[in-house]
Every structure is written in structure tokens, then in C-alpha cells.
CSV table of C-alpha atoms and ligand atoms in Angstrom, one decimal:
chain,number,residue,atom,x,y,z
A,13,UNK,CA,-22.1,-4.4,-139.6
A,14,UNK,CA,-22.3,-4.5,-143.2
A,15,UNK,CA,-20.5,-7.6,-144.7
A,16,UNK,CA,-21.5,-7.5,-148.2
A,17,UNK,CA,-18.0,-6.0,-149.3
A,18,UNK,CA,-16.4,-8.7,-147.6
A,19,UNK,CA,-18.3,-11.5,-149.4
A,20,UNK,CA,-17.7,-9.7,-152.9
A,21,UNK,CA,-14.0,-9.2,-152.3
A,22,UNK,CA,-13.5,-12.8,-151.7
A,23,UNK,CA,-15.0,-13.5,-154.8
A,24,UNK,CA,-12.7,-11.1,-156.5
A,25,UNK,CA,-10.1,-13.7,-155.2
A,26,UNK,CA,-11.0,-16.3,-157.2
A,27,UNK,CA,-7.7,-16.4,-158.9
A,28,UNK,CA,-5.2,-15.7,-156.1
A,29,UNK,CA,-6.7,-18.7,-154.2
A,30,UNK,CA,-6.9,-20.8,-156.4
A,31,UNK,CA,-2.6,-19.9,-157.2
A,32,UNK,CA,-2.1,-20.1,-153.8
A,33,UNK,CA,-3.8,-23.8,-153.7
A,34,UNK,CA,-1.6,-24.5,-156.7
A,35,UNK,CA,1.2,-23.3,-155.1
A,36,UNK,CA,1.2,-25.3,-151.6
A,37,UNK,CA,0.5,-28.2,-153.9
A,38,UNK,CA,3.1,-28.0,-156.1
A,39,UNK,CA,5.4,-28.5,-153.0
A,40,UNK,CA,5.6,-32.1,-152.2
A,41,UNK,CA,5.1,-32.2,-148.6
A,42,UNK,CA,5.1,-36.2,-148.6
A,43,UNK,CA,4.9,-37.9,-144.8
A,44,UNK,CA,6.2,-40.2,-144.4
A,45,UNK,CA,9.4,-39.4,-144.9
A,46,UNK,CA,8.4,-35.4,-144.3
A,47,UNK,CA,9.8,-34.1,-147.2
A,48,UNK,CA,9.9,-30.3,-148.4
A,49,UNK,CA,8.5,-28.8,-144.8
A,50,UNK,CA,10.8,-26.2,-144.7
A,51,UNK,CA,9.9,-24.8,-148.1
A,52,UNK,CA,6.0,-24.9,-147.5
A,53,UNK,CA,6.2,-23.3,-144.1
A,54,UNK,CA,8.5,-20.4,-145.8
A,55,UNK,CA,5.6,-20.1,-148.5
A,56,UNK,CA,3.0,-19.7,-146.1
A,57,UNK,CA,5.3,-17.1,-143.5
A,58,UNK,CA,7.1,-15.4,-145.9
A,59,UNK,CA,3.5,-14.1,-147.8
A,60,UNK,CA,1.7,-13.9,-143.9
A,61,UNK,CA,5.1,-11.7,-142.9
A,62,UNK,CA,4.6,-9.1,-145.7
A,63,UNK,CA,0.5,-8.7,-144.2
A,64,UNK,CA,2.4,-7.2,-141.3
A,65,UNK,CA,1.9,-11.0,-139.8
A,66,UNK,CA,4.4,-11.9,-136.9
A,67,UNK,CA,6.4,-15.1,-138.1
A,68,UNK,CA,7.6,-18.0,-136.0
A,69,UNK,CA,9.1,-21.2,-137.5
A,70,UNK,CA,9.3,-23.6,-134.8
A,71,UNK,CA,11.0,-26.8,-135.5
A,72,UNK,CA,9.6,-29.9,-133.4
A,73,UNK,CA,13.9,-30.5,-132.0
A,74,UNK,CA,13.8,-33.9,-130.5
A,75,UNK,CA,9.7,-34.9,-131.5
A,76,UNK,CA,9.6,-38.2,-133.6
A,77,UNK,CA,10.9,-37.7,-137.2
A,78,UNK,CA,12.6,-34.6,-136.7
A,79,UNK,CA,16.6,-34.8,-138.0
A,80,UNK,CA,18.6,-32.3,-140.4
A,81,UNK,CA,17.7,-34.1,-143.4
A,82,UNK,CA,13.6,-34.0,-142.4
A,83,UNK,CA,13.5,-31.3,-140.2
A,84,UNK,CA,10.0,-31.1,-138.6
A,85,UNK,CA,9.4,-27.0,-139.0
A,86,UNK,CA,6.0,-25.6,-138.2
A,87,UNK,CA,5.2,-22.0,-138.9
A,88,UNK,CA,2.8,-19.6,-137.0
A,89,UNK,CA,1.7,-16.2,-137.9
A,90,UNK,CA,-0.3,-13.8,-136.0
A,91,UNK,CA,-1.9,-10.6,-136.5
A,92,UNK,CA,-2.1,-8.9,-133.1
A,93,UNK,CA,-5.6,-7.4,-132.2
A,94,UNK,CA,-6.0,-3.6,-131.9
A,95,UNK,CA,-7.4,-5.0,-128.3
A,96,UNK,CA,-10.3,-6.5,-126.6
A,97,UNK,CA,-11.4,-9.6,-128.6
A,98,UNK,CA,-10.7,-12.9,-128.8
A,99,UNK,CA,-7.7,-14.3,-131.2
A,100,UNK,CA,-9.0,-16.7,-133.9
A,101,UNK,CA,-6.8,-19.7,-134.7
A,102,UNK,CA,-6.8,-21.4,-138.2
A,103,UNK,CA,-4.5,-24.3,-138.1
A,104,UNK,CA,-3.6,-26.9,-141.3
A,105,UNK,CA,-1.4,-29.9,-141.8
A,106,UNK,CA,1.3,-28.9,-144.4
A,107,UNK,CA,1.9,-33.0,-144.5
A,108,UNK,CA,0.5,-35.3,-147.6
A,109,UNK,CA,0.0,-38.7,-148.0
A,110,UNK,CA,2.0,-40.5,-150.5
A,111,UNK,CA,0.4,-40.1,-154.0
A,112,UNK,CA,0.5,-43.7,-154.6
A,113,UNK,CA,-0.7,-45.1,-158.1
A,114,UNK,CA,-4.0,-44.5,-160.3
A,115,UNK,CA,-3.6,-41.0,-161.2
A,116,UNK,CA,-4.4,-39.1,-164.5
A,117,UNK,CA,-2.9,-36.1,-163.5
A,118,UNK,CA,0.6,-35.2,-162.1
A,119,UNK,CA,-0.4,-35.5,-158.8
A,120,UNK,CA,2.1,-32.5,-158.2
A,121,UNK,CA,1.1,-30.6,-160.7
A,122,UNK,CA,-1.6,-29.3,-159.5
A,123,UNK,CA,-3.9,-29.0,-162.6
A,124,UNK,CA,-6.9,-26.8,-162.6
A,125,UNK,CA,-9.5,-28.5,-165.3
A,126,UNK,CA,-14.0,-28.2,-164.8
A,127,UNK,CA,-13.7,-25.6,-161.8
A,128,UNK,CA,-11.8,-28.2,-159.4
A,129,UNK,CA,-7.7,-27.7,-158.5
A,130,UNK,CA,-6.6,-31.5,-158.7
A,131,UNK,CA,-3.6,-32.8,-156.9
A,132,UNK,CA,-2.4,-34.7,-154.0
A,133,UNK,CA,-3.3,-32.7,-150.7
A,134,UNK,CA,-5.8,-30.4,-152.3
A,135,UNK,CA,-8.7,-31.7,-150.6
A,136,UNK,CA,-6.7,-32.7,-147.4
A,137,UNK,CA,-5.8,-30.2,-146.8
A,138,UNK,CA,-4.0,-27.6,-148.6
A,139,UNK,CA,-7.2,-26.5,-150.2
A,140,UNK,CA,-8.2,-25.6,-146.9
A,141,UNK,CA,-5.3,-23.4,-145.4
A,142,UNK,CA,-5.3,-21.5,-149.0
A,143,UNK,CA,-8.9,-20.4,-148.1
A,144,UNK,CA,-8.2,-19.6,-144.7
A,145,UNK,CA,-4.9,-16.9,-145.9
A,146,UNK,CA,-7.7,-15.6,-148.3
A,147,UNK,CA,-10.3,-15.2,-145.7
A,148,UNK,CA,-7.9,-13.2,-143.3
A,149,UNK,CA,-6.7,-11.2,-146.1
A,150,UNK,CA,-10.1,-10.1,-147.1
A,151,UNK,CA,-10.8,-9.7,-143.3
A,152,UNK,CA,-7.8,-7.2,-143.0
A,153,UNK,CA,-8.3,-5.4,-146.4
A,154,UNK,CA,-12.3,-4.5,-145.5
A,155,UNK,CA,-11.8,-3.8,-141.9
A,156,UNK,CA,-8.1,-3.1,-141.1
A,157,UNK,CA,-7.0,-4.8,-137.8
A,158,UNK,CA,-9.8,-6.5,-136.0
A,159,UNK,CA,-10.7,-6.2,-131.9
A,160,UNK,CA,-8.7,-9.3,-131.4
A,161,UNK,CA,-5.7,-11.7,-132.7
A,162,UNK,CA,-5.5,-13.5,-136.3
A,163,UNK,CA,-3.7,-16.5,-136.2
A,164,UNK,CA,-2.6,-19.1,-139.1
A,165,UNK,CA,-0.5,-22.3,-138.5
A,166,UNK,CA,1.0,-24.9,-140.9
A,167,UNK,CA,1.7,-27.7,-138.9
A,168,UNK,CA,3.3,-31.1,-140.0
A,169,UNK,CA,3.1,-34.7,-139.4
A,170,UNK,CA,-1.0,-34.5,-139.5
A,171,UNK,CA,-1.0,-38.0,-140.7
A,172,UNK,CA,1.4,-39.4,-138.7
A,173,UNK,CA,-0.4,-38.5,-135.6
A,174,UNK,CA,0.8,-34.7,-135.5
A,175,UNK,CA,3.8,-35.0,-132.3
A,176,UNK,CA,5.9,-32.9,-134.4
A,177,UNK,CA,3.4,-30.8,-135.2
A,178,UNK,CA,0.2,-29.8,-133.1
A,179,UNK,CA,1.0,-32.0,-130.4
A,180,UNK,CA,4.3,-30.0,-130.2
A,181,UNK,CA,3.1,-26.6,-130.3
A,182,UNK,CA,0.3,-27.3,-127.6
A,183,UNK,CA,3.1,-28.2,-125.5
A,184,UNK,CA,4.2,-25.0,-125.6
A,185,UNK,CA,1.5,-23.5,-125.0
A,186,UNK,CA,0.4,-22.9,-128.6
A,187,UNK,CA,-3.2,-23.7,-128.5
A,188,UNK,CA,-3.9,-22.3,-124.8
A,189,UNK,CA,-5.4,-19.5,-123.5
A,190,UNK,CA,-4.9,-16.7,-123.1
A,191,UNK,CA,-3.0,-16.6,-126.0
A,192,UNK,CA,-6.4,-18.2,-128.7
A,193,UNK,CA,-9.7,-18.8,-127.3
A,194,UNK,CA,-11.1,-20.3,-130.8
A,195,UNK,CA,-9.8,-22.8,-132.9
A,196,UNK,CA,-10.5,-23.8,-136.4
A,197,UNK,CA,-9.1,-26.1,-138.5
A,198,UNK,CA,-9.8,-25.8,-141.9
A,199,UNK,CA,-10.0,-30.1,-142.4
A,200,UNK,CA,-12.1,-31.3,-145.8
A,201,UNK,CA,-15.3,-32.1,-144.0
A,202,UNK,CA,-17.8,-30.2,-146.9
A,203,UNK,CA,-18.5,-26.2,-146.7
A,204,UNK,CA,-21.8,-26.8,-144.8
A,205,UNK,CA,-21.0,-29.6,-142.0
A,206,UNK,CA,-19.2,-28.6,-138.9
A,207,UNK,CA,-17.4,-31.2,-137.2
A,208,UNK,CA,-17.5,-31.6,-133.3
A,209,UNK,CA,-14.6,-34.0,-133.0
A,210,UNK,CA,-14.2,-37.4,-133.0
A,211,UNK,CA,-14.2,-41.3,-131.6
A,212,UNK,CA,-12.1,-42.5,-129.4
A,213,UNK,CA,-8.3,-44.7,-130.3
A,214,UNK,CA,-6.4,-46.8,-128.7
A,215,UNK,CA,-3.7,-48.8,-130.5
A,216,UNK,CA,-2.1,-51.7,-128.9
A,217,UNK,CA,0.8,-54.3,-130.1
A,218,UNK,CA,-0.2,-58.0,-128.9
A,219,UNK,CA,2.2,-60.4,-129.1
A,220,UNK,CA,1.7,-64.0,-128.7
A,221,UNK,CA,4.8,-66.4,-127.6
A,222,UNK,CA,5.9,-70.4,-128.4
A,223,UNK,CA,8.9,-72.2,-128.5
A,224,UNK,CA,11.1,-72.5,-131.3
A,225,UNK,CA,11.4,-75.7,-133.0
A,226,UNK,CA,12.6,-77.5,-136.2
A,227,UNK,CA,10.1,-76.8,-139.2
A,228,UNK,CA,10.1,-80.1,-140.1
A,229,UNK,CA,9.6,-81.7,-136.5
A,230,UNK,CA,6.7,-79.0,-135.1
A,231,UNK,CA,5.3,-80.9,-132.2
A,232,UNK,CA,8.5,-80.4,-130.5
A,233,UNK,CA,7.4,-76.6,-130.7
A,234,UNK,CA,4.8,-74.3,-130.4
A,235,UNK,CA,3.4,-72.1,-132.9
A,236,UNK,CA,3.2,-68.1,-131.8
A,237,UNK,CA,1.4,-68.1,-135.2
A,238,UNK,CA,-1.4,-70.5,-133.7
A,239,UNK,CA,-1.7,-68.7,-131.1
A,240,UNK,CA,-2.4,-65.7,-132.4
A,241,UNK,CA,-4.6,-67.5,-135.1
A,242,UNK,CA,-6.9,-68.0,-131.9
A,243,UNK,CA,-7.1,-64.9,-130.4
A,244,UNK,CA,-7.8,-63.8,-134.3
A,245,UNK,CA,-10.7,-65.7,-134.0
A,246,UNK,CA,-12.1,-65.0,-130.9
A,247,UNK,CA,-11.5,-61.4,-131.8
A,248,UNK,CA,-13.8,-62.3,-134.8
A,249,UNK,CA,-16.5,-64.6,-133.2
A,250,UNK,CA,-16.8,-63.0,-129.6
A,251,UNK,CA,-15.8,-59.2,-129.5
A,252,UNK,CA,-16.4,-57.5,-132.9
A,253,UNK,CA,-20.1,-58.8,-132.8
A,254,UNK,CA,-20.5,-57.1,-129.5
A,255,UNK,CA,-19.1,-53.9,-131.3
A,256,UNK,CA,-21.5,-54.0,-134.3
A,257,UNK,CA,-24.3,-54.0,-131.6
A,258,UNK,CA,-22.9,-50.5,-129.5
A,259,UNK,CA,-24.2,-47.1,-131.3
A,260,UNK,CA,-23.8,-44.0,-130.7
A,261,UNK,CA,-25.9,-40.6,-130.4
A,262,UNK,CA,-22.7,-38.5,-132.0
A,263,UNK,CA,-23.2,-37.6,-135.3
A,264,UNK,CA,-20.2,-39.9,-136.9
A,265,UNK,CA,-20.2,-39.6,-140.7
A,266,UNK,CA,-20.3,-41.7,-143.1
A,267,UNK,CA,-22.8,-43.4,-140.7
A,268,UNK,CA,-21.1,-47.0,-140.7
A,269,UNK,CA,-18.7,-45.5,-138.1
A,270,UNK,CA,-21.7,-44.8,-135.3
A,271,UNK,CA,-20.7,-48.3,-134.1
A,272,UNK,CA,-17.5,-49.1,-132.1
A,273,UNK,CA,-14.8,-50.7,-134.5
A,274,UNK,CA,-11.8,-53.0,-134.4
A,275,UNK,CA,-9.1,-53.6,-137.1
A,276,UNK,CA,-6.2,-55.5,-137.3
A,277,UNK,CA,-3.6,-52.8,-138.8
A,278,UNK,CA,-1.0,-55.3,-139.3
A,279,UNK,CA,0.5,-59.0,-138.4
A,280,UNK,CA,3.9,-60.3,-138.3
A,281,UNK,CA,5.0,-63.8,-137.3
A,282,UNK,CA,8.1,-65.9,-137.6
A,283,UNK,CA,11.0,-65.2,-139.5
A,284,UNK,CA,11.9,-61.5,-140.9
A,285,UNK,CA,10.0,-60.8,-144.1
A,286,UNK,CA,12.1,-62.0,-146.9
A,287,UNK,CA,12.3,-62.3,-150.6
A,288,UNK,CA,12.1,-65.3,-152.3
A,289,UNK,CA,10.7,-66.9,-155.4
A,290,UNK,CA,11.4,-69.3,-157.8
A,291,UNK,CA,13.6,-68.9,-161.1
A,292,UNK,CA,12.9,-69.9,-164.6
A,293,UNK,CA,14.1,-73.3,-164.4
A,294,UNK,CA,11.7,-73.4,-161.1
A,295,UNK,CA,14.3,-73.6,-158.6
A,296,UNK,CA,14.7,-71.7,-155.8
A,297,UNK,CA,15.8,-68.1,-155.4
A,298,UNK,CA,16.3,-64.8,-153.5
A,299,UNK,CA,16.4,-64.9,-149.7
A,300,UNK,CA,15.4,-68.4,-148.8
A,301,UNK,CA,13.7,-68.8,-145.2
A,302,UNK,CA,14.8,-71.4,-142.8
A,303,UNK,CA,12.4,-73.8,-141.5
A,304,UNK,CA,11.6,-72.4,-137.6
A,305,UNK,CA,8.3,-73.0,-135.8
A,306,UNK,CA,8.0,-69.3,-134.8
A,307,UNK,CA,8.4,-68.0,-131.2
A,308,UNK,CA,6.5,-64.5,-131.8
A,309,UNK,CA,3.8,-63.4,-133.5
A,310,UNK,CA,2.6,-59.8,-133.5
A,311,UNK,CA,-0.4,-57.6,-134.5
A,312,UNK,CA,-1.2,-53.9,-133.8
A,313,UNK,CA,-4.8,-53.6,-133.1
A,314,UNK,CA,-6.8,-49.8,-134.1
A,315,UNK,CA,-9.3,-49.9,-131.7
A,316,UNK,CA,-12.2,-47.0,-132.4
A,317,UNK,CA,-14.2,-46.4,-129.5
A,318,UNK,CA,-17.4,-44.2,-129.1
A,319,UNK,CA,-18.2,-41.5,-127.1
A,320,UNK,CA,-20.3,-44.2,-125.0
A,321,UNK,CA,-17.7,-46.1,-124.0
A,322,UNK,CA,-15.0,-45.7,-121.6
A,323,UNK,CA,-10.8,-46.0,-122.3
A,324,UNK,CA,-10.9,-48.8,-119.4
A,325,UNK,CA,-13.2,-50.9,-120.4
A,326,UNK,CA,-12.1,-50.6,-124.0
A,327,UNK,CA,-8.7,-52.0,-123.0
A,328,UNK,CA,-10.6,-54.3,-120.6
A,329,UNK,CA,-12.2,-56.5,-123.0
A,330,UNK,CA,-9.2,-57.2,-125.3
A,331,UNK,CA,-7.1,-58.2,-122.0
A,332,UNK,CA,-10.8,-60.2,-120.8
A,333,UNK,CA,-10.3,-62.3,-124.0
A,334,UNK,CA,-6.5,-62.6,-124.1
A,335,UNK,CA,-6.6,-63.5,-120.3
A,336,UNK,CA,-9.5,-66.3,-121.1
A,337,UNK,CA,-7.1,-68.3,-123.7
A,338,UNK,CA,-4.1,-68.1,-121.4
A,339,UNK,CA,-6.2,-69.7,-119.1
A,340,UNK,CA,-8.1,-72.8,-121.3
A,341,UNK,CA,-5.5,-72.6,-124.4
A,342,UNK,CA,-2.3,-74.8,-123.5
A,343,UNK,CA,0.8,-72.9,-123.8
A,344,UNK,CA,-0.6,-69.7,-124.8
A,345,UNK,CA,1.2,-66.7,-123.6
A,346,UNK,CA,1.0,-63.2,-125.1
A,347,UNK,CA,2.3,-60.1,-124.0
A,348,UNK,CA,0.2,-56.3,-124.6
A,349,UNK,CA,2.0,-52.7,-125.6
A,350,UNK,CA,-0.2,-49.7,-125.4
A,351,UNK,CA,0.9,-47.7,-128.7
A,352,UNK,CA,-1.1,-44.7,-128.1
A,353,UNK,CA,-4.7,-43.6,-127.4
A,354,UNK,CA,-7.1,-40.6,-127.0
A,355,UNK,CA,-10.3,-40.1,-125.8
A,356,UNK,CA,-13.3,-39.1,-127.4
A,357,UNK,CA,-13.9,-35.0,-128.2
A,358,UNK,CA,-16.8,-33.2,-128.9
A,359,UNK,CA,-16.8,-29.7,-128.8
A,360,UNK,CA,-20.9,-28.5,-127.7
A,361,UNK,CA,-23.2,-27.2,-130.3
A,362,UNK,CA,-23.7,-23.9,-128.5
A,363,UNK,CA,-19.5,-23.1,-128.0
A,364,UNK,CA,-18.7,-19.9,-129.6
A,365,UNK,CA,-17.2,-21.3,-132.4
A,366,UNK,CA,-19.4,-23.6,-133.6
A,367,UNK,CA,-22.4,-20.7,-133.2
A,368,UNK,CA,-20.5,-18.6,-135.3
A,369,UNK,CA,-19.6,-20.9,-137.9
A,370,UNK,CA,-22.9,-21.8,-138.2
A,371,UNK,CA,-24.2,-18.5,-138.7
A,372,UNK,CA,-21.6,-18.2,-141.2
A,373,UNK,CA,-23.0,-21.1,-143.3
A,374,UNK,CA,-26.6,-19.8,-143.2
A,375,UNK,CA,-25.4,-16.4,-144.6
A,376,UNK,CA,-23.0,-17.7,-147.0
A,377,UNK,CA,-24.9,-21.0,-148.3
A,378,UNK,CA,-28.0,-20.1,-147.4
A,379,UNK,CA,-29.2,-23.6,-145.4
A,380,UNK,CA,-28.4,-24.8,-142.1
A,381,UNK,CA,-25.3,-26.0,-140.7
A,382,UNK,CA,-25.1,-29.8,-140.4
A,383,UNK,CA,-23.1,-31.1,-137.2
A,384,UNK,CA,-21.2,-33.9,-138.1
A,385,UNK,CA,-18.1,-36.1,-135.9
A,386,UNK,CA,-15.0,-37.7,-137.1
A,387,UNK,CA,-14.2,-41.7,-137.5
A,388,UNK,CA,-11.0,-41.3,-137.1
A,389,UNK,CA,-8.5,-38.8,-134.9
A,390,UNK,CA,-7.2,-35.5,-136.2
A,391,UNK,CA,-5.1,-32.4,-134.5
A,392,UNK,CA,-8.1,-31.4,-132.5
A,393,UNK,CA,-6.9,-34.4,-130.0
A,394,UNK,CA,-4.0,-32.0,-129.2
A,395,UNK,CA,-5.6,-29.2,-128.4
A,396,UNK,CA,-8.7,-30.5,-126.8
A,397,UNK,CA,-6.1,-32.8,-124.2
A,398,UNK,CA,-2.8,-31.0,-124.3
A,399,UNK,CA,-3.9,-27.3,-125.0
A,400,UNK,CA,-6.7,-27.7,-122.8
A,401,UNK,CA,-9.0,-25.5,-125.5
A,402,UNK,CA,-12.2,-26.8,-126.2
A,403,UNK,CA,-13.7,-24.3,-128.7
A,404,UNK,CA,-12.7,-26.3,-131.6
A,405,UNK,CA,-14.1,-27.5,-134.6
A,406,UNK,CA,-13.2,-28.6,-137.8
A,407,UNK,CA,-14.5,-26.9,-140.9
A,408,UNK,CA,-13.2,-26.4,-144.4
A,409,UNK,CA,-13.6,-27.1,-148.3
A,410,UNK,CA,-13.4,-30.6,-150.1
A,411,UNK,CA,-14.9,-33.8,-150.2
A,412,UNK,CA,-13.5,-36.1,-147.4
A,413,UNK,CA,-13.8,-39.8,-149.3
A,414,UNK,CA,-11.5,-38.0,-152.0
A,415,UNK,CA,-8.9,-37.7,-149.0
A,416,UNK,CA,-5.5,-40.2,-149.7
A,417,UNK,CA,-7.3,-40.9,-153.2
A,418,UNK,CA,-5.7,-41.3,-156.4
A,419,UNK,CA,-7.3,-38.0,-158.5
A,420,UNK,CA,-7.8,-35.7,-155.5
A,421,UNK,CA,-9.5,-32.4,-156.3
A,422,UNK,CA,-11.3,-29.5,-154.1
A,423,UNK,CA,-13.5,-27.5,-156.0
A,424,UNK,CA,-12.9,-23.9,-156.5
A,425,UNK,CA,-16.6,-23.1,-155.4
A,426,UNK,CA,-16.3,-24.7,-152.3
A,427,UNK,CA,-12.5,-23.0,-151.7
A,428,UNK,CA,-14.9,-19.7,-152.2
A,429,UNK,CA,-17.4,-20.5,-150.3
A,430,UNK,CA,-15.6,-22.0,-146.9
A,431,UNK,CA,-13.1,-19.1,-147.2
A,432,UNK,CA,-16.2,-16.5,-146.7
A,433,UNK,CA,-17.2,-18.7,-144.0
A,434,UNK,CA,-14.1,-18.8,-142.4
A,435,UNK,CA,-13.9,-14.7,-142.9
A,436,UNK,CA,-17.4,-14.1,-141.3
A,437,UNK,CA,-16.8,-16.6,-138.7
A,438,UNK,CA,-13.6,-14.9,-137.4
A,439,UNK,CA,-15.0,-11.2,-137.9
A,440,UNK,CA,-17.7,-12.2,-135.1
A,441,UNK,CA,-15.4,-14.1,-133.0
A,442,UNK,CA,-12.8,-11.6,-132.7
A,443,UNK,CA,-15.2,-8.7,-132.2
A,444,UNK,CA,-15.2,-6.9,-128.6
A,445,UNK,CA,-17.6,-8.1,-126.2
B,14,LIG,ZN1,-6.1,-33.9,-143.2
């Protein structure tokens, strides 16, 4: 098959992808809170509907963050096949990170300025989905309906862990077969690495318990603070030096993350946060706190495991060291909370997907695909566990440090270049056997 035409008519679409980036950018999909869903979805299905697409809009009722004023609403299109090939799934987060501060462009605004679209979510990862419409138009415009299914998905809440989005759909059956047997998602990992998946999480509250007590009279209490203070340090002294030392064979990028890691998301101790400071005249103002040996401390731990390991004995340790102080620390008492956790994925080099994608990269780029795996978690979790689909990868355009950065850009080359990528990939993929 001839797929010259297809690589020049991408090209000739410079300009509409580079609107359409502009476009999904200029709505400000911000999560948290989940702003502006609706009206992105309706961008994406409204244009998908008029390519003869079939339109759902499926809000996440009942999934964490959903209500009337943020209503969690994914959209999925799909292109029926004319029959006998496999359906081709390209799914994208709709959600964006807060633009925070440091920017010298409207981070809405989407500017376009030395061949790069800048704005908040253009790298991650509404650059991305823009080149994955393009691809499937260009697909349907050189060869009409293809052997099997097209199918493009907006999904939200990405960054909050995706429930109401991904997680949601594959519920439902979504990301199964035999409705898709290939999934990819369209993630800034760079136009010539493919990503495999990703390390293992497991986040867990612990909470270390005293005894209330007068501030001024603390020996008649006992400290949750301390406590906590000590598990702290044996976390520090005893278990993250055992991490540093455990690598893995995946292919983690950047290459710090081939270890297993530990961090401390967040502490809270004591009283509830309040504001307080001192006046001109330098006496006390605002909320003034009460003087209380606290009962309960608290800290969420982000625990990245590798492939390597195993979810038990990831668990086991932190409970082996909390267990050790409750036994030789006087009074120490804590209590654990599993927040969530998934196990590592990693889709094999030789799954359709990735074999096509990487053909795709040689023909389009002209080198080798590099095989790359994820620090942290993304939607592939969902489908990998709940959808049960393990052809899955993530591939797309941008620079992945820029992700959640102030000044966030995706080049236009490298929207080109993924989208013919993505175009050839699914043109093999969907092909009759
Ligand atoms: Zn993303």
C-alpha cells in the first residue's frame, strides 16, 4: 500500500492542527475543580460527529467529583469498520493542571510564536488528541472507511487519577474487547519513544496517636508529632537507602526513576491549620492556636515500586518498620489507610501495537523507536486492570519535563510528525488479517 499521500496530506494540515490545538486550549479544562468539560468534550464530538463519527457523552454519574456544577462528561466517537479488522483506540485526558505562576504568555491563550503552540495543556496533552483527530481524518480522506473501528476519547480527571474518566469507561466495558483490541494514548512522551507502561503505586495515610495535654505542661502528654518525627526518620535512615539500592531492567525515563522511590506527599499534626501572624505594633493576630500537645499526626506516603518488586512486600516493609517502633518506642501507636495502589504494567515489545508504532516511527522519522516506561501512573492502569486490554502504549508529541510547567509548549513539528505516526500505526492495525 502506497502511503505517500497520506504522509503529504498530513502535512497539508499544518494549519488545522495546529487551530485545533489552539482551540482545546483555549478551553480551560482546569482539575481540580474540573472546569469547562462539557464544552471540550462538545468540541471534540461535535467536529468527530460531522466525520460521520458515532457520538457518546457519558458522564461519570456518581464517580468522585462529578456534581451539576462540575459534571464529569467524557466523550467517545467511533468510526465503524467496513468489517474485519481490529478497532484502534486513541484516548486523551481533556483535564489540565492549574496554570499556577511564572508565565509569559496567557497560559490560555494559546499563542503560537518560533513553530511551538504555547499554553497550559499543550504538551499534556491536548497537543496530543489534536494530532490524533488529524491522523484519523487524513486516514478517512485517503482511504475512505478502513477494515476495522476508529475510535477517539476525551476523557477527564487524568490527573486526578482518572475514576471519572478512564477508570469509568473501562467499567463499562469501554476499553474491552471485543469492542478495541489496540490502545493508544496519545501522552507527551517525545515522537520517537514508545512507552510500555509504568512502576508500580501504592499510597497510604499513617497516622501516629498520643494523648492530649496542656501545651505548657507536655510531659503529662504525648506527642503524635514525635512520633511520627521517628517513623520520619527511620523511613529516612533504614528504608529509602534500601530503595536507592533496588533497580530495575524497565526502561524508566528520566533514568533516576529505575530505582524504587518513597515520598512523603504531605504531613499534618495537631491543631487545624490556621492563620495567624503578628500586627504592626507586633502583637498577635488572625486565628490564634491554642496550646495542645497533639493526639494525631498524619502523612500520606507515594510509594513507587518497580516492576521487581511485589505489592506485598511493598506494604510489608512500611508496616515491618511501623510495627518495630510500636514495639521498642514507648507509647507509640499509629494506625495505616491504604489510599489506592496499582501494579506495575508493561505492555511486550512484540504486541501488535507497539510493532506497529514502531514501524511507524522508522518510516516517519527515519531512526528506531526507543522503548521507554513511565515514573509515575497514567490511564493505561485502567485499562491494563479494569479493561483487561493489554495492547497499550503510550505515544504522542511534546516534551514530558515541560508537563505542569509554567511556559508549556508542543512543537508544531512534532504535532506533525506523531500525527503521521499515529495515522500509519492505525492504517496497519485496523487492516484485515
Ligand atoms: Zn497527561
Amino acid at each position: 500500500m502506497n502511503t505517500d499521500p497520506l504522509i503529504s496530506r498530513i502535512a497539508d494540515k499544518r494549519d488545522e492542527l495546529v487551530a485545533l490545538t489552539q482551540a482545546l486550549i483555549r478551553i480551560p479544562t482546569i482539575n481540580p475543580p474540573g472546569d469547562a468539560y462539557e464544552a471540550c468534550a462538545h468540541l471534540l464530538g461535535e467536529r468527530l460527529a460531522r466525520r460521520g463519527f458515532t457520538v457518546e457523552y457519558v458522564r461519570a454519574r456518581g464517580a468522585p467529583g462529578d456534581n451539576d456544577q462540575h459534571p464529569r462528561t467524557n466523550v467517545v466517537a467511533r468510526l465503524a469498520g467496513t468489517g474485519g479488522g481490529d478497532c484502534v483506540h486513541f484516548n486523551s485526558h481533556i483535564d489540565v493542571v492549574e496554570p499556577g505562576s511564572g508565565w509569559t504568555t496567557d497560559p490560555f491563550g494559546a499563542e503560537v510564536k518560533q513553530g511551538r503552540v504555547y499554553g497550559r495543556g499543550s504538551c499534556d496533552m491536548k497537543g496530543g488528541l489534536a494530532a490524533s483527530v488529524i491522523a484519523c481524518e487524513a486516514l478517512l480522506e485517503s482511504f475512505g472507511r478502513l477494515p476495522g473501528a476508529l475510535e477517539i476519547s476525551g476523557t477527564v480527571d487524568e490527573e486526578s487519577g482518572g475514576y471519572a474518566g478512564v477508570g469509568y469507561l473501562a467499567e463499562r466495558g469501554y476499553f474491552s474487547p471485543p469492542r478495541v483490541q489496540h490502545v493508544i494514548i496519545p501522552e507527551p512522551l517525545g515522537v520517537d519513544r514508545i512507552c510500555l507502561g509504568h512502576r508500580g503505586v501504592w499510597w497510604a495515610e499513617v497516622e501516629t496517636l498520643g494523648r492530649m495535654a496542656h501545651g505548657s505542661m507536655p510531659f503529662l502528654g504525648d506527642s503524635a508529632i514525635s512520633h511520627m518525627g521517628a517513623f520520619i526518620h527511620r523511613l529516612e535512615h533504614d528504608l529509602l537507602p534500601r530503595l536507592a539500592q533496588r533497580h530495575t531492567a524497565e526502561p524508566v525515563e528520566p533514568p533516576g526513576a529505575r530505582v524504587s522511590t518513597l515520598n512523603i506527599n504531605s504531613l499534618h499534626g495537631g491543631q487545624r491549620e490556621q492563620s495567624y501572624r503578628s500586627d504592626d505594633a507586633g502583637r498577635p493576630a488572625g486565628d490564634l492556636p491554642a496550646p495542645m500537645v497533639p493526639h494525631s499526626c498524619r502523612a500520606v506516603l507515594d510509594r513507587r515500586y518497580i516492576a521487581e518488586e511485589n505489592f506485598s512486600d511493598v506494604k510489608q516493609e512500611v508496616t515491618a518498620l511501623l510495627d518495630e517502633l510500636t514495639r521498642t518506642r514507648p507509647g507509640f501507636a499509629y494506625q495505616l489507610r491504604d489510599i489506592m495502589s496499582f501494579v506495575p504494567t508493561a505492555t511486550p515489545k512484540d504486541a501488535p501495537v507497539v510493532v506497529a508504532t514502531a514501524r511507524a516511527i522508522a518510516r516517519v522519522l527515519g531512526r528506531e523507536a526507543a522503548y521507554i516506561a513511565s515514573p509515575g501512573t497514567y490511564d493505561q492502569k485502567h485499562i491494563v486492570r479494569t479493561g483487561r486490554l493489554q495492547d497499550c502504549i503510550a505515544y504522542g508529541p511534546g516534551i514530558l519535563a515541560l508537563a505542569h510547567q509554567p511556559d508549556e509548549y508542543v512543537e508544531i513539528q512534532a504535532l506533525l510528525d506523531s500525527a503521521g505516526v499515529m495515522a500509519l500505526a492505525a492504517l496497519e492495525l485496523t487492516q484485515a488479517p
